[in-house]
Tab-separated table of C-alpha atoms and ligand atoms in Angstrom:
chain	number	residue	atom	x	y	z
H	254	MET	CA	3.913	183.028	142.380
H	255	PRO	CA	0.179	182.281	142.243
H	256	ILE	CA	-1.979	185.095	143.614
H	257	ASN	CA	-4.022	183.996	146.612
H	258	PRO	CA	-6.692	182.724	146.814
H	259	VAL	CA	-6.494	180.090	144.063
H	260	PHE	CA	-9.475	178.206	142.642
H	261	LEU	CA	-9.726	174.465	143.246
H	262	ASN	CA	-12.883	172.471	142.540
H	263	GLY	CA	-15.316	175.281	143.179
H	264	LYS	CA	-13.531	176.705	146.225
H	265	TRP	CA	-11.273	179.725	146.648
H	266	LEU	CA	-8.384	178.712	148.893
H	267	SER	CA	-4.967	179.939	149.903
H	268	ILE	CA	-2.342	178.022	147.910
H	269	ASP	CA	-1.175	176.308	151.134
H	270	GLN	CA	-4.640	174.949	151.724
H	271	ALA	CA	-5.309	173.837	148.144
H	272	MET	CA	-4.851	170.034	148.313
H	273	ILE	CA	-5.552	167.230	145.879
H	274	SER	CA	-5.772	163.515	146.493
H	275	PRO	CA	-2.765	161.326	145.561
H	276	LEU	CA	-5.321	159.257	143.650
H	277	ASP	CA	-5.941	162.153	141.268
H	278	ARG	CA	-5.291	160.854	137.748
H	279	GLY	CA	-3.334	163.985	136.965
H	280	PHE	CA	-0.854	162.963	139.653
H	281	LEU	CA	-0.858	159.246	138.795
H	282	PHE	CA	-1.019	159.314	134.982
H	283	ALA	CA	-0.611	162.955	133.899
H	284	ASP	CA	-4.199	162.454	132.713
H	285	GLY	CA	-5.238	166.033	132.028
H	286	CYS	CA	-4.674	169.228	130.103
H	287	TYR	CA	-4.001	172.904	130.781
H	288	GLU	CA	-4.111	176.425	129.397
H	289	VAL	CA	-1.965	179.497	129.912
H	290	ILE	CA	-3.902	182.663	129.051
H	291	PRO	CA	-2.253	186.088	129.095
H	292	ILE	CA	-3.972	189.087	130.680
H	293	TYR	CA	-2.902	192.524	129.419
H	294	ASN	CA	-4.012	195.557	131.360
H	295	GLN	CA	-6.596	193.363	133.114
H	296	LYS	CA	-8.072	192.157	129.796
H	297	VAL	CA	-7.985	188.477	128.941
H	298	PHE	CA	-6.043	188.010	125.705
H	299	ARG	CA	-7.711	186.169	122.800
H	300	LEU	CA	-10.138	184.464	125.150
H	301	SER	CA	-12.177	182.662	122.497
H	302	ASP	CA	-9.026	181.182	120.895
H	303	HIS	CA	-7.816	179.915	124.264
H	304	LEU	CA	-11.256	178.479	125.111
H	305	GLN	CA	-11.416	176.807	121.711
H	306	ARG	CA	-8.006	175.192	122.256
H	307	LEU	CA	-9.054	174.130	125.768
H	308	GLU	CA	-12.165	172.483	124.350
H	309	TYR	CA	-10.032	170.724	121.712
H	310	SER	CA	-7.682	169.364	124.401
H	311	LEU	CA	-10.555	168.248	126.642
H	312	GLN	CA	-12.370	166.571	123.751
H	313	SER	CA	-9.199	164.830	122.587
H	314	LEU	CA	-8.777	163.398	126.091
H	315	GLY	CA	-12.471	162.568	126.425
H	316	ILE	CA	-12.870	164.745	129.529
H	317	ASP	CA	-16.114	166.612	130.148
H	318	SER	CA	-15.116	169.416	132.490
H	319	GLY	CA	-18.730	170.263	133.303
H	320	TYR	CA	-17.863	173.958	132.777
H	321	SER	CA	-19.452	176.031	130.037
H	322	ASN	CA	-17.750	178.999	128.350
H	323	LYS	CA	-19.915	181.188	130.579
H	324	ASP	CA	-18.529	179.419	133.668
H	325	TRP	CA	-14.956	179.943	132.452
H	326	VAL	CA	-15.607	183.612	131.782
H	327	GLU	CA	-17.045	184.078	135.267
H	328	LEU	CA	-14.101	182.289	136.844
H	329	PHE	CA	-11.558	184.245	134.788
H	330	SER	CA	-13.157	187.562	135.665
H	331	HIS	CA	-12.579	186.786	139.365
H	332	LEU	CA	-8.940	186.026	138.574
H	333	VAL	CA	-8.544	189.186	136.503
H	334	LYS	CA	-9.765	191.271	139.437
H	335	GLN	CA	-7.056	189.725	141.609
H	336	THR	CA	-4.281	190.959	139.324
H	337	ASP	CA	-2.422	194.149	140.108
H	338	ASP	CA	-3.991	196.932	138.009
H	339	LYS	CA	-0.578	198.626	137.800
H	340	ASN	CA	1.024	195.477	136.468
H	341	TYR	CA	0.535	195.477	132.703
H	342	LYS	CA	0.893	191.751	132.139
H	343	SER	CA	-0.422	188.794	134.101
H	344	TYR	CA	-1.652	185.354	133.124
H	345	ILE	CA	-4.148	182.676	134.058
H	346	TYR	CA	-3.026	179.094	134.607
H	347	LEU	CA	-5.838	176.532	134.285
H	348	GLN	CA	-5.421	172.796	134.740
H	349	ILE	CA	-8.083	170.129	134.418
H	350	THR	CA	-7.505	166.478	135.178
H	351	ARG	CA	-9.861	163.543	134.734
H	352	GLY	CA	-10.352	163.498	138.508
H	353	VAL	CA	-9.829	161.293	141.547
H	354	GLU	CA	-10.506	157.563	141.387
H	355	SER	CA	-10.924	155.138	144.282
H	356	LYS	CA	-8.096	152.859	143.085
H	357	ARG	CA	-5.177	153.300	140.711
H	358	ASP	CA	-6.184	151.811	137.384
H	359	HIS	CA	-5.251	152.666	133.783
H	360	ILE	CA	-8.867	152.244	132.753
H	361	VAL	CA	-11.447	154.489	134.377
H	362	LYS	CA	-14.279	152.236	135.502
H	363	GLU	CA	-16.241	154.708	137.597
H	364	ALA	CA	-17.867	158.077	137.000
H	365	ILE	CA	-15.449	160.655	138.372
H	366	VAL	CA	-15.582	164.420	138.606
H	367	PRO	CA	-12.726	166.322	136.907
H	368	THR	CA	-10.337	168.284	139.091
H	369	VAL	CA	-10.233	171.966	138.135
H	370	PHE	CA	-7.380	174.141	139.359
H	371	CYS	CA	-6.909	177.751	138.334
H	372	TYR	CA	-4.966	180.802	139.441
H	373	ALA	CA	-3.597	184.137	138.222
H	374	GLU	CA	-0.033	185.375	138.399
H	375	ASN	CA	1.518	188.804	137.751
H	376	THR	CA	4.500	188.821	135.393
H	377	ALA	CA	7.032	191.304	134.107
H	378	THR	CA	5.955	193.444	131.152
H	379	LEU	CA	8.002	192.928	128.034
H	380	ASN	CA	8.647	196.366	126.585
H	381	ASP	CA	11.682	195.228	124.653
H	382	LEU	CA	12.389	191.990	122.904
H	383	PRO	CA	13.814	189.431	125.325
H	384	GLU	CA	17.533	188.754	125.049
H	385	ALA	CA	18.434	186.421	122.182
H	386	ILE	CA	19.030	182.799	123.194
H	387	SER	CA	21.202	179.917	122.079
H	388	VAL	CA	19.566	176.625	121.171
H	389	THR	CA	20.556	173.084	120.274
H	390	LEU	CA	18.800	170.760	117.859
H	391	GLN	CA	17.365	167.584	119.327
H	392	GLU	CA	15.420	164.703	117.882
H	393	ASP	CA	11.823	165.015	119.093
H	394	ILE	CA	11.427	162.435	121.859
H	395	ARG	CA	7.926	163.556	122.791
H	396	TRP	CA	4.670	161.724	122.016
H	397	HIS	CA	2.612	161.836	118.810
H	398	ARG	CA	-0.064	164.229	120.109
H	399	GLY	CA	1.753	167.523	120.567
H	400	ASP	CA	-1.435	169.228	119.338
H	401	ILE	CA	-3.078	168.523	122.709
H	402	LYS	CA	-2.054	170.887	125.511
H	403	ALA	CA	-1.556	167.913	127.824
H	404	ILE	CA	0.012	168.177	131.285
H	405	SER	CA	2.402	165.303	130.482
H	406	LEU	CA	5.416	167.486	129.675
H	407	LEU	CA	8.208	165.086	130.615
H	408	GLY	CA	9.613	164.909	127.070
H	409	SER	CA	9.981	168.702	127.009
H	410	VAL	CA	11.327	168.858	130.551
H	411	LEU	CA	14.046	166.260	129.847
H	412	ALA	CA	15.001	167.813	126.520
H	413	ARG	CA	15.238	171.307	128.016
H	414	ARG	CA	17.318	169.994	130.908
H	415	GLN	CA	19.703	168.244	128.533
H	416	ALA	CA	20.013	171.421	126.451
H	417	MET	CA	20.778	173.470	129.570
H	418	ASP	CA	23.270	170.881	130.878
H	419	GLU	CA	25.082	171.279	127.543
H	420	GLY	CA	25.203	175.055	127.989
H	421	TYR	CA	22.262	176.072	125.734
H	422	ASP	CA	19.144	177.995	126.743
H	423	ASP	CA	16.648	175.736	124.974
H	424	CYS	CA	16.275	173.124	122.244
H	425	ILE	CA	14.502	172.962	118.906
H	426	PHE	CA	12.960	169.612	118.016
H	427	TYR	CA	13.143	167.928	114.606
H	428	ARG	CA	11.517	164.755	113.273
H	429	ASP	CA	12.697	163.048	110.090
H	430	ASN	CA	14.754	166.128	109.209
H	431	GLU	CA	11.721	168.443	109.677
H	432	ILE	CA	11.665	171.209	112.274
H	433	VAL	CA	8.770	170.913	114.751
H	434	GLU	CA	8.917	173.569	117.516
H	435	SER	CA	10.951	174.263	120.665
H	436	SER	CA	10.396	172.734	124.115
H	437	SER	CA	7.701	175.298	124.983
H	438	SER	CA	7.247	177.612	121.975
H	439	ASN	CA	6.508	177.656	118.258
H	440	LEU	CA	9.173	178.630	115.763
H	441	PHE	CA	9.565	181.067	112.872
H	442	ILE	CA	12.441	181.539	110.447
H	443	VAL	CA	13.211	184.054	107.706
H	444	GLU	CA	14.483	182.613	104.424
H	445	GLY	CA	15.045	184.810	101.377
H	446	GLY	CA	13.038	187.605	103.034
H	447	VAL	CA	10.017	185.296	103.599
H	448	VAL	CA	8.833	184.438	107.129
H	449	LYS	CA	8.221	180.694	107.460
H	450	THR	CA	6.685	178.516	110.162
H	451	PRO	CA	5.875	174.789	110.123
H	452	PRO	CA	2.241	173.806	109.439
H	453	LEU	CA	0.026	172.589	112.279
H	454	SER	CA	-0.044	168.824	112.717
H	455	ASN	CA	-0.281	166.238	115.483
H	456	TRP	CA	3.389	166.916	116.311
H	457	LEU	CA	3.102	170.484	117.567
H	458	LEU	CA	0.916	172.790	119.597
H	459	GLY	CA	-1.240	175.334	117.782
H	460	GLY	CA	0.134	178.317	119.697
H	461	ILE	CA	-2.141	181.339	120.093
H	462	THR	CA	0.889	183.638	119.751
H	463	ARG	CA	1.718	181.879	116.450
H	464	LEU	CA	-1.862	182.439	115.303
H	465	VAL	CA	-1.733	186.169	116.128
H	466	LEU	CA	1.659	186.526	114.406
H	467	LEU	CA	0.283	184.945	111.236
H	468	GLU	CA	-2.617	187.422	111.306
H	469	LEU	CA	-0.166	190.305	111.726
H	470	LEU	CA	2.043	189.076	108.856
H	471	GLU	CA	-1.049	189.052	106.660
H	472	LYS	CA	-2.261	192.447	107.853
H	473	TYR	CA	1.086	194.187	107.354
H	474	ARG	CA	1.739	192.387	104.052
H	475	ILE	CA	4.979	190.859	105.238
H	476	PRO	CA	5.696	187.900	102.909
H	477	PHE	CA	5.144	184.624	104.757
H	478	SER	CA	4.555	180.954	104.166
H	479	VAL	CA	3.312	178.097	106.355
H	480	GLU	CA	5.364	175.158	105.117
H	481	PRO	CA	7.597	172.332	106.319
H	482	ILE	CA	11.092	173.545	107.291
H	483	SER	CA	14.081	171.227	107.006
H	484	VAL	CA	17.077	171.154	109.360
H	485	GLU	CA	19.205	172.574	106.512
H	486	GLN	CA	16.801	175.487	106.020
H	487	LEU	CA	17.009	176.248	109.730
H	488	HIS	CA	20.805	176.337	109.573
H	489	HIS	CA	20.712	178.729	106.620
H	490	ALA	CA	17.940	181.000	107.948
H	491	SER	CA	18.743	184.702	108.190
H	492	GLU	CA	16.536	185.078	111.292
H	493	ILE	CA	14.948	182.700	113.785
H	494	TRP	CA	12.610	183.378	116.677
H	495	LEU	CA	10.325	181.477	119.045
H	496	SER	CA	6.809	182.476	120.099
H	497	SER	CA	4.764	181.781	123.228
H	498	SER	CA	2.190	183.434	125.481
H	499	ILE	CA	4.578	184.000	128.365
H	500	LYS	CA	7.752	184.947	126.485
H	501	GLU	CA	6.001	186.447	123.431
H	502	LEU	CA	8.846	186.572	120.854
H	503	ILE	CA	12.324	185.283	121.609
H	504	PRO	CA	15.157	185.840	119.120
H	505	VAL	CA	17.518	182.922	118.535
H	506	ARG	CA	21.122	183.995	118.045
H	507	GLN	CA	22.908	180.646	117.874
H	508	ILE	CA	22.154	177.045	116.920
H	509	ASP	CA	24.635	174.438	118.146
H	510	GLY	CA	27.284	177.165	118.285
H	511	GLN	CA	26.550	178.535	114.786
H	512	LEU	CA	25.665	182.252	114.792
H	513	ILE	CA	22.428	183.321	113.071
H	514	SER	CA	22.856	186.574	111.081
H	515	ASN	CA	26.171	187.192	112.875
H	516	GLY	CA	24.323	187.232	116.206
H	517	GLU	CA	22.640	190.555	115.238
H	518	MET	CA	18.942	191.290	115.668
H	519	GLY	CA	17.193	190.745	112.309
H	520	GLU	CA	15.258	193.514	110.546
H	521	VAL	CA	12.130	191.378	109.973
H	522	LEU	CA	11.890	190.435	113.634
H	523	LYS	CA	12.290	194.096	114.664
H	524	LYS	CA	9.362	194.986	112.417
H	525	ILE	CA	7.214	192.115	113.657
H	526	TRP	CA	8.002	193.008	117.263
H	527	ASP	CA	6.733	196.562	116.626
H	528	CYS	CA	3.530	195.202	115.022
H	529	TRP	CA	3.088	192.809	117.953
H	530	ARG	CA	3.537	195.507	120.626
H	531	GLN	CA	1.141	197.783	118.793
H	532	TYR	CA	-1.416	194.991	118.585
H	533	ILE	CA	-1.069	194.136	122.289
H	534	HIS	CA	-1.482	197.778	123.301
H	535	SER	CA	-4.537	198.405	121.144
H	536	TYR	CA	-6.029	195.060	122.234
H	537	SER	CA	-5.612	195.795	125.918
H	538	GLU	CA	-7.191	199.219	125.484
H	539	ASN	CA	-10.067	198.394	123.173
H	540	GLN	CA	-11.109	194.787	123.240
H	541	ILE	CA	-14.342	193.638	124.837
H	542	GLU	CA	-13.835	189.956	124.245
H	543	SER	CA	-13.533	189.121	127.938
H	544	LYS	CA	-17.295	189.761	128.065
H	545	LEU	CA	-17.789	186.592	125.955
H	546	THR	CA	-20.697	184.504	127.161
N	582	LIG	N1	4.551	174.805	121.722
N	582	LIG	C1	4.630	174.271	122.951
N	582	LIG	C2	5.203	172.909	123.101
N	582	LIG	C3	4.206	174.994	124.079
N	582	LIG	O1	4.298	174.452	125.304
N	582	LIG	C4	3.688	176.296	123.895
N	582	LIG	C5	3.195	177.095	125.082
N	582	LIG	N2	4.157	177.293	126.062
N	582	LIG	C6	3.651	176.830	122.594
N	582	LIG	C7	4.063	176.042	121.522
N	582	LIG	C8	3.138	178.232	122.331
N	582	LIG	O2	1.755	178.322	122.578
N	582	LIG	P1	1.101	179.721	122.987
N	582	LIG	O3	1.547	180.708	121.988
N	582	LIG	O4	-0.360	179.469	122.948
N	582	LIG	O5	1.607	180.047	124.370
């Protein structure tokens, strides 16, 4: 649940009072983008990476938010203060749409001010790896610009719903026999002792968790490779996991009913989870990045 008050267009309001016009282009056309930024121990996680991705999304959509990095930092520090200091993990949700027009029209003919909505939420701390999930493979029905963190998530929502209706927890998308990502996370496999993840492209989101994991693989000299992964490789992988800001790392135990490493937790993932937890703890104790201006 969002912590009150939430931020909407320069005002701090209770969530019940935060209203937008039905002529907002976010509502009419899903014309906007968003960010989800973890907060550990009241420190914003990898702020500059999240701001860089936000800028990339805004630029790709041709939206000028009117906010500088300094403005975002000021806004986020308000939100951080709202979070429970005894709750180790929280996150910031930020959504920006092109704004409200006077008449529904695909083409924007007037100068409009973007709508900016932002709030913080406390979440459960993940001390242990989340329970392993079962997934199904689905052809990627989403659009060609998965690299933009756009609010138009219908492709993911429908795919996830279909997967759940069929008794799975989530789905993994493929295109032309190549693995892309899951409905809301990036994907890693282990093949022959080497950790592999698909390269960034227009098909998938450049996850910040993925980025940190790649840094950790490098730092701890765990063999890894960023390369295309085929459907066959996925089926023969000895370990598979997903990565995202909210869920962090999620082991996959089954694909379309086929067990991955006999449904046991893999050794590489255990090691990476330890490196990840260590990184998160030292980051939340030492980092000063939230002072970015
Ligand atoms: N891919 C998709 C489609 C996502 O929606 C997300 C975020 N939920 C990710 C990957 C992971 O990104 P991040 O690690 O920055 O949360």
